[in-house]
């Protein structure tokens, strides 16, 4: 059986799934270079004929997930959900498995701590620190607006809870209701790496914009405008 694959990326994926080695030349492969599959067959999926390499055991390192849906929007949402889940698992198993309180609890605690630093800072720096602290309210504010709650009231409740020492207080949504509660007890957690890099990239983008000391104005191209002559065709 011969299968024609035009993409180098697909060839690498196929070799990884079969534990095979891609050969640049048409030579006789060795036993170590040959891959293995339990079943190879063609199947029609969505009016498209595909070749399926099936492994009866979990021997390969790659699997294919086939998604089906009635609309493209549903397919996109499912694809994003799967992609987020796979990336989360990769971070948990391969990089850093530390967690932080979700539901906006971590951001509100950071905002509270930055606000305290701003109150103790003299000069104009306190205004920048206070605005930077307010920017962390966007997570809890977005959660409140998505469930139809008043964002200002939710932010006030969260600040009050964090000032009392409840560092894990966040906007917990579930069961048809939303309330300010302990995010850790409700098992709402976020990965540390996601928080770290998200805050770092956002801070870098903001400071880059603030460092720009020149404004480049866009001007229309071309030469001078023609003189206005209302009787040009007279």
Coordinates of C-alpha atoms in Angstrom, one line a residue:
X1 CA 0.0 0.0 0.0
X2 CA 1.3 3.4 -1.0
X3 CA 0.1 6.7 0.4
X4 CA 1.0 10.0 -1.3
X5 CA 1.6 12.9 1.2
X6 CA 2.5 16.3 -0.3
X7 CA 3.1 18.1 2.9
X8 CA 6.4 17.8 4.9
X9 CA 4.5 18.7 8.0
X10 CA 2.0 15.8 7.5
X11 CA 4.9 13.5 6.8
X12 CA 6.5 14.4 10.1
X13 CA 3.2 13.9 12.0
X14 CA 2.6 10.6 10.3
X15 CA 6.1 9.4 11.2
X16 CA 5.7 10.5 14.8
X17 CA 2.3 8.7 15.0
X18 CA 3.8 5.5 13.6
X19 CA 7.2 5.7 15.3
X20 CA 8.8 5.7 11.9
X21 CA 11.8 7.6 10.4
X22 CA 11.4 9.7 7.3
X23 CA 14.0 8.8 4.7
X24 CA 15.2 11.4 2.2
X25 CA 16.1 8.8 -0.4
X26 CA 14.2 5.8 -1.7
X27 CA 16.3 3.1 0.0
X28 CA 15.5 -0.1 1.9
X29 CA 14.6 0.9 5.5
X30 CA 16.0 -0.9 8.5
X31 CA 13.9 -2.5 11.2
X32 CA 14.4 0.6 13.4
X33 CA 13.2 3.0 10.7
X34 CA 10.0 1.1 9.9
X35 CA 6.9 2.2 11.7
X36 CA 3.9 0.2 12.9
X37 CA 0.1 0.5 12.7
X38 CA -2.5 -2.0 13.7
X39 CA -5.0 -1.0 10.9
X40 CA -4.7 1.2 7.8
X41 CA -7.9 1.9 5.9
X42 CA -9.8 4.6 4.0
X43 CA -12.9 6.2 5.4
X44 CA -15.3 8.9 4.3
X45 CA -15.6 11.8 6.8
X46 CA -17.8 14.7 5.8
X47 CA -17.8 13.8 2.1
X48 CA -14.0 13.6 2.1
X49 CA -12.1 10.3 1.7
X50 CA -9.3 10.1 4.3
X51 CA -6.7 7.5 5.1
X52 CA -6.9 6.4 8.8
X53 CA -3.9 4.9 10.6
X54 CA -5.3 3.2 13.6
X55 CA -3.2 2.2 16.6
X56 CA -4.9 -0.4 18.8
X57 CA -2.5 0.5 21.7
X58 CA -1.3 3.9 22.9
X59 CA 2.0 3.5 21.1
X60 CA 2.1 6.8 19.1
X61 CA 2.6 10.3 20.4
X62 CA 0.1 11.9 18.1
X63 CA -3.7 11.6 17.8
X64 CA -6.2 13.2 15.5
X65 CA -9.5 14.7 16.9
X66 CA -12.3 15.0 14.4
X67 CA -14.8 17.7 15.1
X68 CA -18.3 18.0 13.7
X69 CA -20.8 20.8 14.2
X70 CA -23.8 22.4 12.5
X71 CA -22.2 25.9 12.1
X72 CA -18.7 27.3 11.7
X73 CA -19.1 29.3 14.9
X74 CA -19.8 26.2 17.0
X75 CA -16.8 24.5 15.3
X76 CA -14.5 27.5 16.1
X77 CA -15.6 27.5 19.8
X78 CA -15.0 23.8 20.2
X79 CA -11.6 24.1 18.5
X80 CA -10.6 26.9 20.8
X81 CA -11.8 24.9 23.8
X82 CA -9.8 21.9 22.8
X83 CA -6.7 24.0 22.0
X84 CA -6.9 25.7 25.4
X85 CA -7.3 22.3 27.2
X86 CA -4.3 20.8 25.3
X87 CA -2.1 23.8 26.1
X88 CA -3.2 23.8 29.7
X89 CA -2.3 20.1 30.0
X90 CA 1.1 20.8 28.4
X91 CA 1.8 23.5 30.9
X92 CA 0.7 21.3 33.8
X93 CA 2.7 18.2 32.7
X94 CA 5.8 19.7 31.0
X95 CA 6.5 23.2 32.4
X96 CA 5.0 24.5 35.7
X97 CA 2.1 23.0 37.5
X98 CA 1.6 25.8 40.0
X99 CA -1.9 27.2 40.3
X100 CA -3.4 30.5 41.4
X101 CA -6.9 31.5 42.4
X102 CA -9.1 32.3 39.5
X103 CA -12.4 34.2 39.1
X104 CA -10.5 37.5 39.2
X105 CA -9.2 36.9 42.7
X106 CA -5.5 37.1 41.8
X107 CA -6.0 40.3 39.9
X108 CA -8.0 42.0 42.6
X109 CA -5.3 41.1 45.2
X110 CA -2.6 42.6 42.9
X111 CA -4.7 45.7 42.5
X112 CA -5.1 46.0 46.2
X113 CA -1.4 45.6 46.9
X114 CA -0.5 48.1 44.1
X115 CA -3.0 50.6 45.5
X116 CA -1.3 50.4 48.9
X117 CA 2.1 51.0 47.3
X118 CA 0.7 54.0 45.4
X119 CA -0.6 55.5 48.7
X120 CA 2.8 55.3 50.2
X121 CA 4.6 56.6 47.1
X122 CA 5.4 60.4 46.9
X123 CA 5.4 62.5 43.7
X124 CA 3.8 61.8 40.4
X125 CA 4.6 58.0 40.5
X126 CA 1.6 57.4 42.7
X127 CA -0.8 58.3 39.9
X128 CA 0.8 55.9 37.5
X129 CA 0.8 53.1 40.1
X130 CA -2.9 53.8 40.9
X131 CA -3.9 53.6 37.3
X132 CA -1.8 50.4 36.9
X133 CA -3.6 48.9 39.8
X134 CA -7.0 49.9 38.3
X135 CA -6.1 48.1 35.1
X136 CA -6.2 44.7 37.0
X137 CA -9.9 45.2 37.7
X138 CA -10.8 44.4 34.1
X139 CA -11.0 40.7 34.7
X140 CA -13.6 40.9 37.5
X141 CA -15.4 43.8 35.7
X142 CA -15.7 41.6 32.5
X143 CA -17.0 38.7 34.5
X144 CA -19.6 40.9 36.2
X145 CA -20.8 42.4 32.9
X146 CA -21.1 39.0 31.3
X147 CA -23.5 37.8 33.9
X148 CA -25.5 41.0 34.0
X149 CA -24.3 42.3 37.3
X150 CA -23.2 45.9 38.1
X151 CA -19.5 45.9 37.8
X152 CA -19.0 48.8 40.2
X153 CA -20.8 46.9 43.0
X154 CA -18.9 43.7 42.4
X155 CA -15.5 45.6 42.4
X156 CA -16.5 47.2 45.7
X157 CA -17.4 43.8 47.3
X158 CA -14.2 42.3 46.1
X159 CA -12.1 45.1 47.5
X160 CA -13.9 44.8 50.8
X161 CA -13.3 41.0 50.9
X162 CA -9.6 41.4 50.1
X163 CA -9.1 44.1 52.7
X164 CA -10.5 41.7 55.3
X165 CA -7.8 39.2 54.4
X166 CA -9.7 36.9 52.0
X167 CA -7.1 36.8 49.2
X168 CA -9.0 34.1 47.3
X169 CA -12.2 36.1 47.0
X170 CA -13.5 36.2 43.4
X171 CA -16.7 36.3 41.4
X172 CA -17.8 32.7 41.4
X173 CA -20.3 31.9 38.6
X174 CA -22.2 28.7 38.7
X175 CA -25.6 27.1 39.2
X176 CA -27.4 30.0 37.5
X177 CA -26.1 32.5 40.0
X178 CA -23.0 34.6 40.6
X179 CA -21.6 35.8 43.9
X180 CA -18.4 36.9 45.6
X181 CA -16.9 33.7 47.2
X182 CA -13.6 31.8 47.7
X183 CA -12.4 30.8 44.3
X184 CA -10.1 28.1 45.7
X185 CA -12.8 26.4 47.7
X186 CA -15.0 26.4 44.5
X187 CA -12.1 24.8 42.6
X188 CA -11.7 27.8 40.2
X189 CA -8.0 27.9 39.5
X190 CA -5.7 29.4 36.8
X191 CA -2.2 28.4 35.8
X192 CA 0.6 30.4 37.1
X193 CA 2.4 30.6 33.8
X194 CA -0.7 32.0 32.0
X195 CA -1.1 34.7 34.6
X196 CA 2.7 35.5 34.6
X197 CA 3.1 35.8 30.9
X198 CA -0.3 37.6 30.4
X199 CA 0.6 40.3 32.9
X200 CA 4.1 40.6 31.5
X201 CA 3.1 41.0 27.9
X202 CA 0.4 43.5 28.8
X203 CA 2.8 45.5 30.9
X204 CA 5.5 45.5 28.2
X205 CA 3.0 46.7 25.6
X206 CA 1.8 49.5 27.8
X207 CA 5.3 50.7 28.7
X208 CA 6.3 50.5 25.0
X209 CA 3.5 52.8 24.1
X210 CA 4.4 55.2 26.9
X211 CA 8.0 55.4 25.8
X212 CA 7.1 56.7 22.3
X213 CA 8.1 60.3 22.3
X214 CA 7.3 61.1 18.7
X215 CA 3.9 61.3 16.9
X216 CA 4.0 60.3 13.2
X217 CA 1.2 62.0 11.3
X218 CA -0.1 60.3 8.2
X219 CA -0.2 62.6 5.2
X220 CA -1.9 62.0 1.9
X221 CA 0.4 61.0 -0.9
X222 CA 0.8 62.9 -4.2
X223 CA 1.6 66.4 -5.3
X224 CA -0.2 69.7 -4.6
X225 CA -3.9 69.9 -5.0
X226 CA -5.2 71.3 -8.3
X227 CA -6.6 74.8 -8.2
X228 CA -10.3 75.1 -7.9
X229 CA -11.9 76.4 -11.1
X230 CA -15.7 76.1 -11.3
X231 CA -15.8 77.2 -14.9
X232 CA -13.2 74.6 -16.1
X233 CA -15.7 73.1 -18.6
X234 CA -17.3 76.3 -19.7

